[in-house]
mmCIF file of C-alpha atoms and ligand atoms in Angstrom:
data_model
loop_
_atom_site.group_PDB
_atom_site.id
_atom_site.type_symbol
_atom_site.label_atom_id
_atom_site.label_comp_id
_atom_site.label_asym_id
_atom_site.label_seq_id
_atom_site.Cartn_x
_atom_site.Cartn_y
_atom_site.Cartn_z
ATOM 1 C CA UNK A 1 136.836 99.037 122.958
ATOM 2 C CA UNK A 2 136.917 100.886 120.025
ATOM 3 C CA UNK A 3 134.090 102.853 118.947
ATOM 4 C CA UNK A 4 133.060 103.875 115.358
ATOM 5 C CA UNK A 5 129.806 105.751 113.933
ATOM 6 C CA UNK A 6 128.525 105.786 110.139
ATOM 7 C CA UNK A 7 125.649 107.810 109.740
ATOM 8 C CA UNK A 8 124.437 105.342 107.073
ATOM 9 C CA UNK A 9 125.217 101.406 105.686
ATOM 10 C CA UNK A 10 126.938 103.193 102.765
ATOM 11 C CA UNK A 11 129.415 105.129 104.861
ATOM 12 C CA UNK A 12 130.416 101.926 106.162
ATOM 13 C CA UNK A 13 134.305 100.635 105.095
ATOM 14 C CA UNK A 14 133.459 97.813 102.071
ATOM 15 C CA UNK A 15 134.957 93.980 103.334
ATOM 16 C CA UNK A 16 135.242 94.924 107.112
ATOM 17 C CA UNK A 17 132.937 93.941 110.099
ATOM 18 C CA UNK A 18 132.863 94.641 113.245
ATOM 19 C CA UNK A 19 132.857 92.442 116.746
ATOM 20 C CA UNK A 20 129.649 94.492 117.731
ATOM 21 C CA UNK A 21 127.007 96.007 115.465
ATOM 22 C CA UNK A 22 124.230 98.891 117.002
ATOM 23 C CA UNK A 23 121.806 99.113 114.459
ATOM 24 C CA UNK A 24 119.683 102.336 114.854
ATOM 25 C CA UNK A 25 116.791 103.942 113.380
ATOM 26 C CA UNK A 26 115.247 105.197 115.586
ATOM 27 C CA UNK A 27 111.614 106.534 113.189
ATOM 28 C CA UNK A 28 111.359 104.257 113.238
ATOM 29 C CA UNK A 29 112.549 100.289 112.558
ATOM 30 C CA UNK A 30 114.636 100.009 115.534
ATOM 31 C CA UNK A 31 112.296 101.596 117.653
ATOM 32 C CA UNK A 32 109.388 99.512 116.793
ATOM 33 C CA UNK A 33 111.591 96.142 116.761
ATOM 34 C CA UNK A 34 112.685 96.951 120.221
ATOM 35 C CA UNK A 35 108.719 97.689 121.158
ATOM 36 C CA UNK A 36 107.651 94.321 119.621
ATOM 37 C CA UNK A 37 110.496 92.333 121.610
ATOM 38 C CA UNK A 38 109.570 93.917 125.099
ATOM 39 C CA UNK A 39 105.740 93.692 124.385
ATOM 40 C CA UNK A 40 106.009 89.938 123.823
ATOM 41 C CA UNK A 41 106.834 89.598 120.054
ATOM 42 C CA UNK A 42 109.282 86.056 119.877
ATOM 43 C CA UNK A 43 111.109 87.011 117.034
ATOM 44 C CA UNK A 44 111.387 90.249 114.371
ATOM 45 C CA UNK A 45 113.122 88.696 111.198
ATOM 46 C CA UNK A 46 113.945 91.856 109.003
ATOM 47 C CA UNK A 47 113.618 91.630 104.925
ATOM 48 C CA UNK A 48 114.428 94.179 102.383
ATOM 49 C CA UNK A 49 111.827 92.509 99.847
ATOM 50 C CA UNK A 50 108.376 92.763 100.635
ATOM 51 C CA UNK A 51 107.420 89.579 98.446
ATOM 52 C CA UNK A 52 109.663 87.357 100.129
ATOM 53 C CA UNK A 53 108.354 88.785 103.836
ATOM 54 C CA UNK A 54 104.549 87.413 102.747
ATOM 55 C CA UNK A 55 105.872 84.185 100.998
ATOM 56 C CA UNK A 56 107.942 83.312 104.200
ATOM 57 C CA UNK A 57 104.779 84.593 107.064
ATOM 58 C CA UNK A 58 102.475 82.513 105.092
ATOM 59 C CA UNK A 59 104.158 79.520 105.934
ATOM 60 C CA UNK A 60 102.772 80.101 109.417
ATOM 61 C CA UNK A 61 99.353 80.377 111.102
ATOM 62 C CA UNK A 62 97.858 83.171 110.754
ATOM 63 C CA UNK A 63 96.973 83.577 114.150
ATOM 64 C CA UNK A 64 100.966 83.121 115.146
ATOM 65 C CA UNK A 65 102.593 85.435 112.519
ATOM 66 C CA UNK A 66 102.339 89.349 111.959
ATOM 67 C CA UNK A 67 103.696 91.687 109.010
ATOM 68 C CA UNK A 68 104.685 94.958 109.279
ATOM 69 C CA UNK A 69 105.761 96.622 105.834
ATOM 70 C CA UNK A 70 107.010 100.647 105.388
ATOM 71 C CA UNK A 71 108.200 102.170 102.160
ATOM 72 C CA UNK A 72 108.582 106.298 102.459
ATOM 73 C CA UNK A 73 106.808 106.579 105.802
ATOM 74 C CA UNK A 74 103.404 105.055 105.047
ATOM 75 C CA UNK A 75 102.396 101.280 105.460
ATOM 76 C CA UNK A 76 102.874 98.771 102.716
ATOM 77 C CA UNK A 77 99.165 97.444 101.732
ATOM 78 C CA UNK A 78 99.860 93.558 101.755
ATOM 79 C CA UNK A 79 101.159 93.722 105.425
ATOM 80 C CA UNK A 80 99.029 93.696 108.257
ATOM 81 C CA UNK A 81 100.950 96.844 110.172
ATOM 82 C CA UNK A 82 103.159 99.981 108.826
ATOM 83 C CA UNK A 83 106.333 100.057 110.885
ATOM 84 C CA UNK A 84 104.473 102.984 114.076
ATOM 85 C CA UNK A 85 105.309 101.490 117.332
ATOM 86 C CA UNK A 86 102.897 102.835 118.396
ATOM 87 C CA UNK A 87 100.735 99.562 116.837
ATOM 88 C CA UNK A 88 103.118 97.000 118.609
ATOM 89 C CA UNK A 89 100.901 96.533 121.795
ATOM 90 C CA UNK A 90 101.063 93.672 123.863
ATOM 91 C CA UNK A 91 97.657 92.652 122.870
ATOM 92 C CA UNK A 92 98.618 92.793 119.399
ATOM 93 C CA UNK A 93 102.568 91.243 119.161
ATOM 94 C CA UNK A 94 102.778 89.060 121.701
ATOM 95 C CA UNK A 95 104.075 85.031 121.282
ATOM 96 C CA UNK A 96 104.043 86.024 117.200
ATOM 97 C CA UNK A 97 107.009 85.945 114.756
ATOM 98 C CA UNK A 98 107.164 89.667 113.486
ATOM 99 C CA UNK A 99 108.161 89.910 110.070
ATOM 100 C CA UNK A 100 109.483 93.518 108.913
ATOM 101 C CA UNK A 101 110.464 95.139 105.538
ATOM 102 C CA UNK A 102 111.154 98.908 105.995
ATOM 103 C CA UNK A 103 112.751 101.754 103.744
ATOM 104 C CA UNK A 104 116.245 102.041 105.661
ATOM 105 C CA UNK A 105 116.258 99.876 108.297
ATOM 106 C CA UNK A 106 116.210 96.332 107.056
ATOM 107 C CA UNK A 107 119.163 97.418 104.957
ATOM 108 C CA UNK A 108 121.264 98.349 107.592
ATOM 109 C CA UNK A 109 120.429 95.842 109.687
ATOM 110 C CA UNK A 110 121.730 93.410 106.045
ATOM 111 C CA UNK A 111 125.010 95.477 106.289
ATOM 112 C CA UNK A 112 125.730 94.212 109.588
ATOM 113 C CA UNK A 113 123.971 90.496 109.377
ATOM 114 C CA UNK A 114 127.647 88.731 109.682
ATOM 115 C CA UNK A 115 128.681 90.867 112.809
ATOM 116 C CA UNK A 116 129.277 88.090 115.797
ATOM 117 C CA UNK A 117 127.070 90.701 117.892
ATOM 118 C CA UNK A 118 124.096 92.475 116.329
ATOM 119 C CA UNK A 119 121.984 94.683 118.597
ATOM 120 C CA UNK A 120 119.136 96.971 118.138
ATOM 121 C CA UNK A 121 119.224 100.516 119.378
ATOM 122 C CA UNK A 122 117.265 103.438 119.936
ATOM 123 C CA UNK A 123 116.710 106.449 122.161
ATOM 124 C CA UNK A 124 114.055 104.625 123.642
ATOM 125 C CA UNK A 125 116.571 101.784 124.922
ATOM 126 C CA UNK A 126 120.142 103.251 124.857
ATOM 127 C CA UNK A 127 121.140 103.087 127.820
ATOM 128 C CA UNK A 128 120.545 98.991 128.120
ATOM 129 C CA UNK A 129 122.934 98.825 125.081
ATOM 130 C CA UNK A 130 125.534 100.917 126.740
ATOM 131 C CA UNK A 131 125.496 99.090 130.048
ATOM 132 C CA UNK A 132 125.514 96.131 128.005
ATOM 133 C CA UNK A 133 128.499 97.165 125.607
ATOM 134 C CA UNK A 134 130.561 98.393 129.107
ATOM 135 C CA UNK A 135 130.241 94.747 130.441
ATOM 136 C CA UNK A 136 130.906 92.675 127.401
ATOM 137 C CA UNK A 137 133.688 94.840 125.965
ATOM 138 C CA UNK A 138 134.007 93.891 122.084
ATOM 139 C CA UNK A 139 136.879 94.821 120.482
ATOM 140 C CA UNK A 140 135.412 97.078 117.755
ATOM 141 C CA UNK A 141 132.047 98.309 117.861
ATOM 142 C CA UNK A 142 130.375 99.819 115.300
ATOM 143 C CA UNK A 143 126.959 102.287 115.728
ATOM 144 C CA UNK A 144 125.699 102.200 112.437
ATOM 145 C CA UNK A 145 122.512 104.659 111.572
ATOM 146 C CA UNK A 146 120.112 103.876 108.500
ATOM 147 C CA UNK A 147 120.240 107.284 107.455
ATOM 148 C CA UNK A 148 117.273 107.851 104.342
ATOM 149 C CA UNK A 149 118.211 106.286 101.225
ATOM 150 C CA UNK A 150 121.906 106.817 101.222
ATOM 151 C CA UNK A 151 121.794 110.478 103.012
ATOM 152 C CA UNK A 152 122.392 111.409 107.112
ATOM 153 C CA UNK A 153 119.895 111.361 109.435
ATOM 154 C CA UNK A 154 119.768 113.230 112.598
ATOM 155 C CA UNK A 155 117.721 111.157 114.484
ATOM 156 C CA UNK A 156 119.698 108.357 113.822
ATOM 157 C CA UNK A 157 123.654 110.129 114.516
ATOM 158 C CA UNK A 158 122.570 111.471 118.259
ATOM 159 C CA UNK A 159 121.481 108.195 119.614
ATOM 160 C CA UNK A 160 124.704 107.129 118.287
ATOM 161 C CA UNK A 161 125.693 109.710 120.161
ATOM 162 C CA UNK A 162 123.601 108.973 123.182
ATOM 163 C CA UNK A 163 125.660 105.752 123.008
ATOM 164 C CA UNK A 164 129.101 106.475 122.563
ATOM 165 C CA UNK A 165 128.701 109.636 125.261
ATOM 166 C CA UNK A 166 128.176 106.563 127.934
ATOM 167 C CA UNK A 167 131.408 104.788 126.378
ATOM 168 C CA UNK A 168 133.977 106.851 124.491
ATOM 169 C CA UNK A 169 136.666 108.499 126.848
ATOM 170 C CA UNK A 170 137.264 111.877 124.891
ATOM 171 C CA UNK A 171 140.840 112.253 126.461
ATOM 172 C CA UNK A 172 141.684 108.665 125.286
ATOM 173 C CA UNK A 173 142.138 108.150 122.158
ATOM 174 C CA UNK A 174 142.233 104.946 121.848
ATOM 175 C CA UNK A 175 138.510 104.489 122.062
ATOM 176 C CA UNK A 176 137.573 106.894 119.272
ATOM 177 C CA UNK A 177 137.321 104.956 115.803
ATOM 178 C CA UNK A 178 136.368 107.903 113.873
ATOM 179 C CA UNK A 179 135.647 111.605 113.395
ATOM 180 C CA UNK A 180 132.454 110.781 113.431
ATOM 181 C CA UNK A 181 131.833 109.806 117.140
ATOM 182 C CA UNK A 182 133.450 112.858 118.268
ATOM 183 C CA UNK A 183 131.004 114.677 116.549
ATOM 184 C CA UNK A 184 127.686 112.356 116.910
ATOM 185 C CA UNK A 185 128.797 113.038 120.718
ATOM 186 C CA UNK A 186 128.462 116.601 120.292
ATOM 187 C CA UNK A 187 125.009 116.551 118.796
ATOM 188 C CA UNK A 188 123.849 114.573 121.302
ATOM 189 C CA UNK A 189 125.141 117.184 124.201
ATOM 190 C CA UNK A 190 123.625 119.903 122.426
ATOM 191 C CA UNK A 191 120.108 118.270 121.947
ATOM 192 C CA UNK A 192 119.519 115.445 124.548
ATOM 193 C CA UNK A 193 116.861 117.782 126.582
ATOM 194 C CA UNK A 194 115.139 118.355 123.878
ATOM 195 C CA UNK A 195 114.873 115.179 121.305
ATOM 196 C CA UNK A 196 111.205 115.696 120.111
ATOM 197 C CA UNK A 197 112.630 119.466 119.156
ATOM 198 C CA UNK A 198 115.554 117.745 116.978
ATOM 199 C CA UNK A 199 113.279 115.232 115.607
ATOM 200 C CA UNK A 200 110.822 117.372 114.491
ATOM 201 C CA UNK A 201 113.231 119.180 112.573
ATOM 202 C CA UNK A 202 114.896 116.176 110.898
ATOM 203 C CA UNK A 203 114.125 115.439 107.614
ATOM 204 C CA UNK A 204 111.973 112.290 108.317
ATOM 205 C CA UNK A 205 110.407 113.678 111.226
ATOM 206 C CA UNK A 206 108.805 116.754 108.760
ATOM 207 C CA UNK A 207 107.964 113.248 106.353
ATOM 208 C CA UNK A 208 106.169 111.956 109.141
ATOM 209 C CA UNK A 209 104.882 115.100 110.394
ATOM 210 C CA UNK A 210 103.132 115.246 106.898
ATOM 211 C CA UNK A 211 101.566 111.747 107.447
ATOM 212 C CA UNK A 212 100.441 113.391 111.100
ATOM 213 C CA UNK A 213 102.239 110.861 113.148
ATOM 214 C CA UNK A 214 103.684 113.325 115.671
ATOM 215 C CA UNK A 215 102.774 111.064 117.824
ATOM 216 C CA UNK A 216 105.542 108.546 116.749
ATOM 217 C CA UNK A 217 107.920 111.101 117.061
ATOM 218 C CA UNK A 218 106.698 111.410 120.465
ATOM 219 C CA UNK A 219 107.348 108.011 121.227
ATOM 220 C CA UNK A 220 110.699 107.584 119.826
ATOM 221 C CA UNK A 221 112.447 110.614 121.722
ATOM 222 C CA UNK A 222 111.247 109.265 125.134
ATOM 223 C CA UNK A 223 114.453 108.244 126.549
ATOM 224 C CA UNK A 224 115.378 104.575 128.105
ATOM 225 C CA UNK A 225 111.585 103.552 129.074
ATOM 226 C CA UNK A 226 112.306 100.448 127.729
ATOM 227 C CA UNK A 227 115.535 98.219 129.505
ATOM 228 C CA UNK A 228 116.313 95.188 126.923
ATOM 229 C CA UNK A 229 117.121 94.993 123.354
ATOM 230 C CA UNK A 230 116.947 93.085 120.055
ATOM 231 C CA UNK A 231 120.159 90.682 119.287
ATOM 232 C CA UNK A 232 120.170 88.938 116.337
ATOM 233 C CA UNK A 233 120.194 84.927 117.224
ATOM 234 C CA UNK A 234 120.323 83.765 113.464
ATOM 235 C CA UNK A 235 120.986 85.970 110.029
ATOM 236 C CA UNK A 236 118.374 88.600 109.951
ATOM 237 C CA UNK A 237 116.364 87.537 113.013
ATOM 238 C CA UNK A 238 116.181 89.525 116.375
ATOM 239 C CA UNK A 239 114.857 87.771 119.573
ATOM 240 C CA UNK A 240 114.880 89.788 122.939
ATOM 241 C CA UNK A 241 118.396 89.433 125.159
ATOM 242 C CA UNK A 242 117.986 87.982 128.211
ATOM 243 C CA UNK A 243 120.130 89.641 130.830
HETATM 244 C C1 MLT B 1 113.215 103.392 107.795
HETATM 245 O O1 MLT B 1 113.430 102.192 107.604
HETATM 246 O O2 MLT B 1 113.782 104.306 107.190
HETATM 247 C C2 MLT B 1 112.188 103.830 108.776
HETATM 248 O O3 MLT B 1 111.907 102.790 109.603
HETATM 249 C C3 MLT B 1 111.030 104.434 108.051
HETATM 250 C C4 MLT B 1 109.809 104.654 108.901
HETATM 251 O O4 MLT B 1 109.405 103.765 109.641
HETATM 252 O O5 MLT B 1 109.232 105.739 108.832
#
Protein backbone atom coordinates (compact mmCIF):
# COMPACT_ATOMS: atom_id res chain seq x y z
CA UNK A 1 0.00 0.00 0.00
CA UNK A 2 1.14 3.11 -1.03
CA UNK A 3 0.17 6.14 0.66
CA UNK A 4 -0.09 9.74 -0.74
CA UNK A 5 -1.46 13.15 0.87
CA UNK A 6 -2.54 16.47 -1.09
CA UNK A 7 -3.50 19.06 1.12
CA UNK A 8 -6.08 20.16 -1.48
CA UNK A 9 -8.02 18.71 -4.97
CA UNK A 10 -5.64 21.09 -6.81
CA UNK A 11 -2.44 19.58 -5.50
CA UNK A 12 -3.65 16.48 -6.84
CA UNK A 13 -1.50 14.93 -10.15
CA UNK A 14 -4.04 15.95 -13.36
CA UNK A 15 -5.27 12.32 -15.32
CA UNK A 16 -4.33 9.96 -12.35
CA UNK A 17 -6.64 8.21 -9.74
CA UNK A 18 -6.16 6.33 -7.17
CA UNK A 19 -7.45 2.59 -5.98
CA UNK A 20 -8.60 4.33 -2.64
CA UNK A 21 -9.75 7.90 -2.10
CA UNK A 22 -10.02 9.51 1.87
CA UNK A 23 -11.83 12.50 1.41
CA UNK A 24 -11.42 14.85 4.47
CA UNK A 25 -12.68 18.00 5.72
CA UNK A 26 -13.01 17.72 8.66
CA UNK A 27 -15.05 21.71 9.49
CA UNK A 28 -16.68 20.54 8.40
CA UNK A 29 -18.30 18.38 5.18
CA UNK A 30 -16.77 15.19 6.07
CA UNK A 31 -17.51 15.49 9.51
CA UNK A 32 -21.10 16.19 9.17
CA UNK A 33 -21.54 13.46 6.24
CA UNK A 34 -20.07 10.93 8.53
CA UNK A 35 -22.64 12.30 11.48
CA UNK A 36 -25.65 12.03 9.08
CA UNK A 37 -24.65 8.32 7.99
CA UNK A 38 -24.25 7.02 11.69
CA UNK A 39 -27.38 9.02 12.91
CA UNK A 40 -29.56 7.27 10.34
CA UNK A 41 -29.26 9.49 7.17
CA UNK A 42 -29.62 6.67 3.93
CA UNK A 43 -27.69 8.49 1.64
CA UNK A 44 -25.51 12.08 1.46
CA UNK A 45 -25.25 12.82 -2.39
CA UNK A 46 -22.68 15.80 -2.56
CA UNK A 47 -23.20 18.78 -5.32
CA UNK A 48 -21.04 21.68 -6.04
CA UNK A 49 -24.19 23.70 -7.45
CA UNK A 50 -26.67 24.70 -5.12
CA UNK A 51 -29.49 24.96 -7.92
CA UNK A 52 -29.11 21.59 -9.06
CA UNK A 53 -29.11 20.22 -5.11
CA UNK A 54 -32.95 21.85 -4.79
CA UNK A 55 -34.03 20.81 -8.39
CA UNK A 56 -32.88 17.15 -7.67
CA UNK A 57 -34.42 17.08 -3.49
CA UNK A 58 -37.59 18.34 -4.88
CA UNK A 59 -38.16 15.40 -6.76
CA UNK A 60 -38.75 13.76 -3.39
CA UNK A 61 -41.16 14.10 -0.45
CA UNK A 62 -40.56 16.50 1.56
CA UNK A 63 -40.88 14.62 4.54
CA UNK A 64 -38.05 11.98 3.06
CA UNK A 65 -35.41 14.48 1.75
CA UNK A 66 -33.14 17.12 3.64
CA UNK A 67 -30.71 19.97 2.26
CA UNK A 68 -27.86 21.14 3.77
CA UNK A 69 -26.08 24.11 1.81
CA UNK A 70 -22.58 26.10 3.12
CA UNK A 71 -20.79 28.79 1.17
CA UNK A 72 -17.87 30.66 3.47
CA UNK A 73 -18.96 29.11 6.76
CA UNK A 74 -22.58 30.25 7.03
CA UNK A 75 -25.74 28.32 5.72
CA UNK A 76 -27.05 28.75 2.24
CA UNK A 77 -30.78 30.29 2.61
CA UNK A 78 -32.71 27.87 0.15
CA UNK A 79 -31.49 24.75 2.14
CA UNK A 80 -33.06 23.56 5.08
CA UNK A 81 -29.52 23.08 7.20
CA UNK A 82 -25.87 24.84 6.95
CA UNK A 83 -23.30 22.06 6.88
CA UNK A 84 -22.79 22.11 11.57
CA UNK A 85 -22.99 18.58 12.58
CA UNK A 86 -23.96 19.54 15.20
CA UNK A 87 -27.76 19.79 13.36
CA UNK A 88 -27.49 16.12 12.03
CA UNK A 89 -29.40 14.47 15.02
CA UNK A 90 -31.02 11.34 14.78
CA UNK A 91 -34.33 12.93 15.17
CA UNK A 92 -33.61 15.13 12.41
CA UNK A 93 -31.54 12.81 9.51
CA UNK A 94 -32.68 9.69 9.95
CA UNK A 95 -34.25 7.26 6.82
CA UNK A 96 -33.77 10.78 4.59
CA UNK A 97 -31.61 11.28 1.45
CA UNK A 98 -29.17 14.17 2.56
CA UNK A 99 -28.35 16.37 -0.13
CA UNK A 100 -25.08 18.63 0.43
CA UNK A 101 -23.39 21.56 -1.46
CA UNK A 102 -20.46 22.99 0.60
CA UNK A 103 -17.49 25.51 -0.15
CA UNK A 104 -14.55 22.81 -0.35
CA UNK A 105 -15.83 19.71 0.26
CA UNK A 106 -18.15 18.70 -2.51
CA UNK A 107 -15.25 19.59 -4.76
CA UNK A 108 -12.95 17.30 -3.45
CA UNK A 109 -15.12 14.76 -3.00
CA UNK A 110 -15.77 15.55 -7.45
CA UNK A 111 -11.91 15.13 -7.72
CA UNK A 112 -12.06 11.74 -6.50
CA UNK A 113 -15.78 10.60 -7.84
CA UNK A 114 -14.05 7.89 -10.36
CA UNK A 115 -11.80 6.34 -7.54
CA UNK A 116 -13.00 2.41 -7.31
CA UNK A 117 -12.99 3.22 -3.38
CA UNK A 118 -14.21 6.57 -2.05
CA UNK A 119 -14.37 7.00 1.72
CA UNK A 120 -15.14 9.76 4.03
CA UNK A 121 -12.79 10.75 6.79
CA UNK A 122 -12.43 12.75 9.71
CA UNK A 123 -10.88 13.01 13.16
CA UNK A 124 -14.04 12.04 14.44
CA UNK A 125 -13.86 8.52 12.55
CA UNK A 126 -10.17 7.87 11.60
CA UNK A 127 -9.41 5.21 13.06
CA UNK A 128 -12.46 3.01 11.30
CA UNK A 129 -10.81 4.14 7.99
CA UNK A 130 -7.43 2.98 9.03
CA UNK A 131 -8.51 -0.40 10.31
CA UNK A 132 -10.43 -0.54 7.28
CA UNK A 133 -7.55 0.53 4.77
CA UNK A 134 -5.07 -2.21 6.86
CA UNK A 135 -7.58 -5.03 5.92
CA UNK A 136 -8.48 -4.22 2.38
CA UNK A 137 -5.00 -3.16 1.26
CA UNK A 138 -5.47 -0.98 -2.07
CA UNK A 139 -2.72 -0.51 -4.03
CA UNK A 140 -2.50 3.32 -3.96
CA UNK A 141 -4.32 5.31 -1.60
CA UNK A 142 -4.74 8.69 -1.72
CA UNK A 143 -5.80 11.15 1.56
CA UNK A 144 -6.93 14.02 -0.14
CA UNK A 145 -7.86 17.32 2.14
CA UNK A 146 -10.31 20.13 0.76
CA UNK A 147 -8.08 22.69 1.85
CA UNK A 148 -10.11 26.51 1.45
CA UNK A 149 -10.48 27.53 -1.99
CA UNK A 150 -7.29 26.28 -3.47
CA UNK A 151 -5.00 27.02 -0.18
CA UNK A 152 -3.81 24.29 2.86
CA UNK A 153 -5.70 23.62 5.62
CA UNK A 154 -4.52 22.38 8.87
CA UNK A 155 -7.36 20.74 10.00
CA UNK A 156 -7.62 18.87 7.06
CA UNK A 157 -3.42 17.68 6.62
CA UNK A 158 -3.29 16.14 10.44
CA UNK A 159 -6.17 13.82 10.09
CA UNK A 160 -4.39 12.86 7.05
CA UNK A 161 -1.93 12.49 9.28
CA UNK A 162 -3.92 10.76 11.95
CA UNK A 163 -4.38 8.28 9.07
CA UNK A 164 -1.28 7.56 7.52
CA UNK A 165 0.50 7.48 11.29
CA UNK A 166 -1.77 4.08 11.69
CA UNK A 167 -0.44 2.90 8.10
CA UNK A 168 2.79 4.33 6.71
CA UNK A 169 5.99 2.39 7.95
CA UNK A 170 8.53 5.40 8.18
CA UNK A 171 11.58 2.97 7.75
CA UNK A 172 9.92 1.52 4.57
CA UNK A 173 9.85 3.33 1.92
CA UNK A 174 7.88 1.77 -0.09
CA UNK A 175 4.72 2.92 1.58
CA UNK A 176 5.43 6.65 1.44
CA UNK A 177 3.90 8.23 -1.88
CA UNK A 178 4.98 11.63 -1.13
CA UNK A 179 6.75 14.30 0.93
CA UNK A 180 3.76 15.15 2.03
CA UNK A 181 2.78 12.18 4.33
CA UNK A 182 6.00 12.35 6.00
CA UNK A 183 5.21 15.61 7.00
CA UNK A 184 1.18 15.47 7.56
CA UNK A 185 2.59 12.60 10.01
CA UNK A 186 4.58 14.99 11.83
CA UNK A 187 1.83 17.49 12.43
CA UNK A 188 -0.24 15.08 13.62
CA UNK A 189 2.50 13.85 16.42
CA UNK A 190 3.00 17.25 17.42
CA UNK A 191 -0.77 18.18 17.88
CA UNK A 192 -2.93 14.99 18.39
CA UNK A 193 -3.44 15.89 22.34
CA UNK A 194 -4.50 18.89 21.63
CA UNK A 195 -6.80 19.15 18.25
CA UNK A 196 -9.34 21.83 19.47
CA UNK A 197 -5.88 23.98 20.20
CA UNK A 198 -4.78 23.41 16.37
CA UNK A 199 -8.17 23.99 15.14
CA UNK A 200 -8.75 26.99 16.72
CA UNK A 201 -5.80 28.36 15.25
CA UNK A 202 -6.47 27.25 11.66
CA UNK A 203 -7.63 29.57 9.37
CA UNK A 204 -11.27 28.24 9.15
CA UNK A 205 -11.51 27.53 12.65
CA UNK A 206 -10.88 31.67 13.42
CA UNK A 207 -13.82 31.86 10.25
CA UNK A 208 -15.94 29.88 12.31
CA UNK A 209 -14.91 31.21 15.51
CA UNK A 210 -16.28 34.57 14.03
CA UNK A 211 -19.69 32.92 13.23
CA UNK A 212 -19.40 31.62 17.18
CA UNK A 213 -19.55 28.00 16.33
CA UNK A 214 -16.79 26.90 18.72
CA UNK A 215 -18.86 24.49 19.39
CA UNK A 216 -18.35 22.74 15.94
CA UNK A 217 -14.89 22.91 16.42
CA UNK A 218 -15.53 21.11 19.51
CA UNK A 219 -17.16 18.44 17.85
CA UNK A 220 -14.88 17.83 15.06
CA UNK A 221 -11.55 17.37 17.18
CA UNK A 222 -13.23 14.65 19.35
CA UNK A 223 -11.35 11.73 18.23
CA UNK A 224 -12.91 8.21 16.83
CA UNK A 225 -16.46 8.53 18.75
CA UNK A 226 -17.92 7.52 15.78
CA UNK A 227 -16.78 3.67 14.22
CA UNK A 228 -18.18 3.58 10.42
CA UNK A 229 -17.79 5.73 7.48
CA UNK A 230 -19.23 7.17 4.25
CA UNK A 231 -18.30 5.08 0.87
CA UNK A 232 -19.49 6.27 -2.11
CA UNK A 233 -21.98 3.43 -3.72
CA UNK A 234 -22.74 5.49 -7.00
CA UNK A 235 -20.93 8.91 -8.46
CA UNK A 236 -21.29 11.49 -5.81
CA UNK A 237 -23.42 9.52 -3.34
CA UNK A 238 -22.20 8.23 0.14
CA UNK A 239 -24.23 5.50 2.00
CA UNK A 240 -22.83 4.13 5.41
CA UNK A 241 -20.27 0.86 5.05
CA UNK A 242 -21.41 -1.98 6.54
CA UNK A 243 -18.62 -3.88 8.22
C1 LIG B 1 -15.97 23.26 3.31
O1 LIG B 1 -16.57 22.65 2.41
O2 LIG B 1 -14.97 23.96 3.12
C2 LIG B 1 -16.45 23.21 4.71
O3 LIG B 1 -17.30 22.16 4.84
C3 LIG B 1 -16.99 24.55 5.10
C4 LIG B 1 -17.77 24.56 6.39
O4 LIG B 1 -18.62 23.71 6.60
O5 LIG B 1 -17.53 25.44 7.21
Amino acid sequence: MKISVYHTPESTPDHDIPDCAIVIDVLRATTTINTALNNGAKSVKAFSDVDLLLAESNLLPRESRLTLGERGGKKVDSCDLGNSPLDCSSETVANKQLFISTTNGTRALQRVADAPILITGAIINYSAVVNYLQQKQPETVWLLGSGWEGGYSLEDTVCAGAIASGLVDLSNVETIGNDEVVSSISLYHQWKDNLLGLFRLSSHGQRLLKLNLDDDLKYCSEPNIISNFGIQTEKGVLTLYRQ
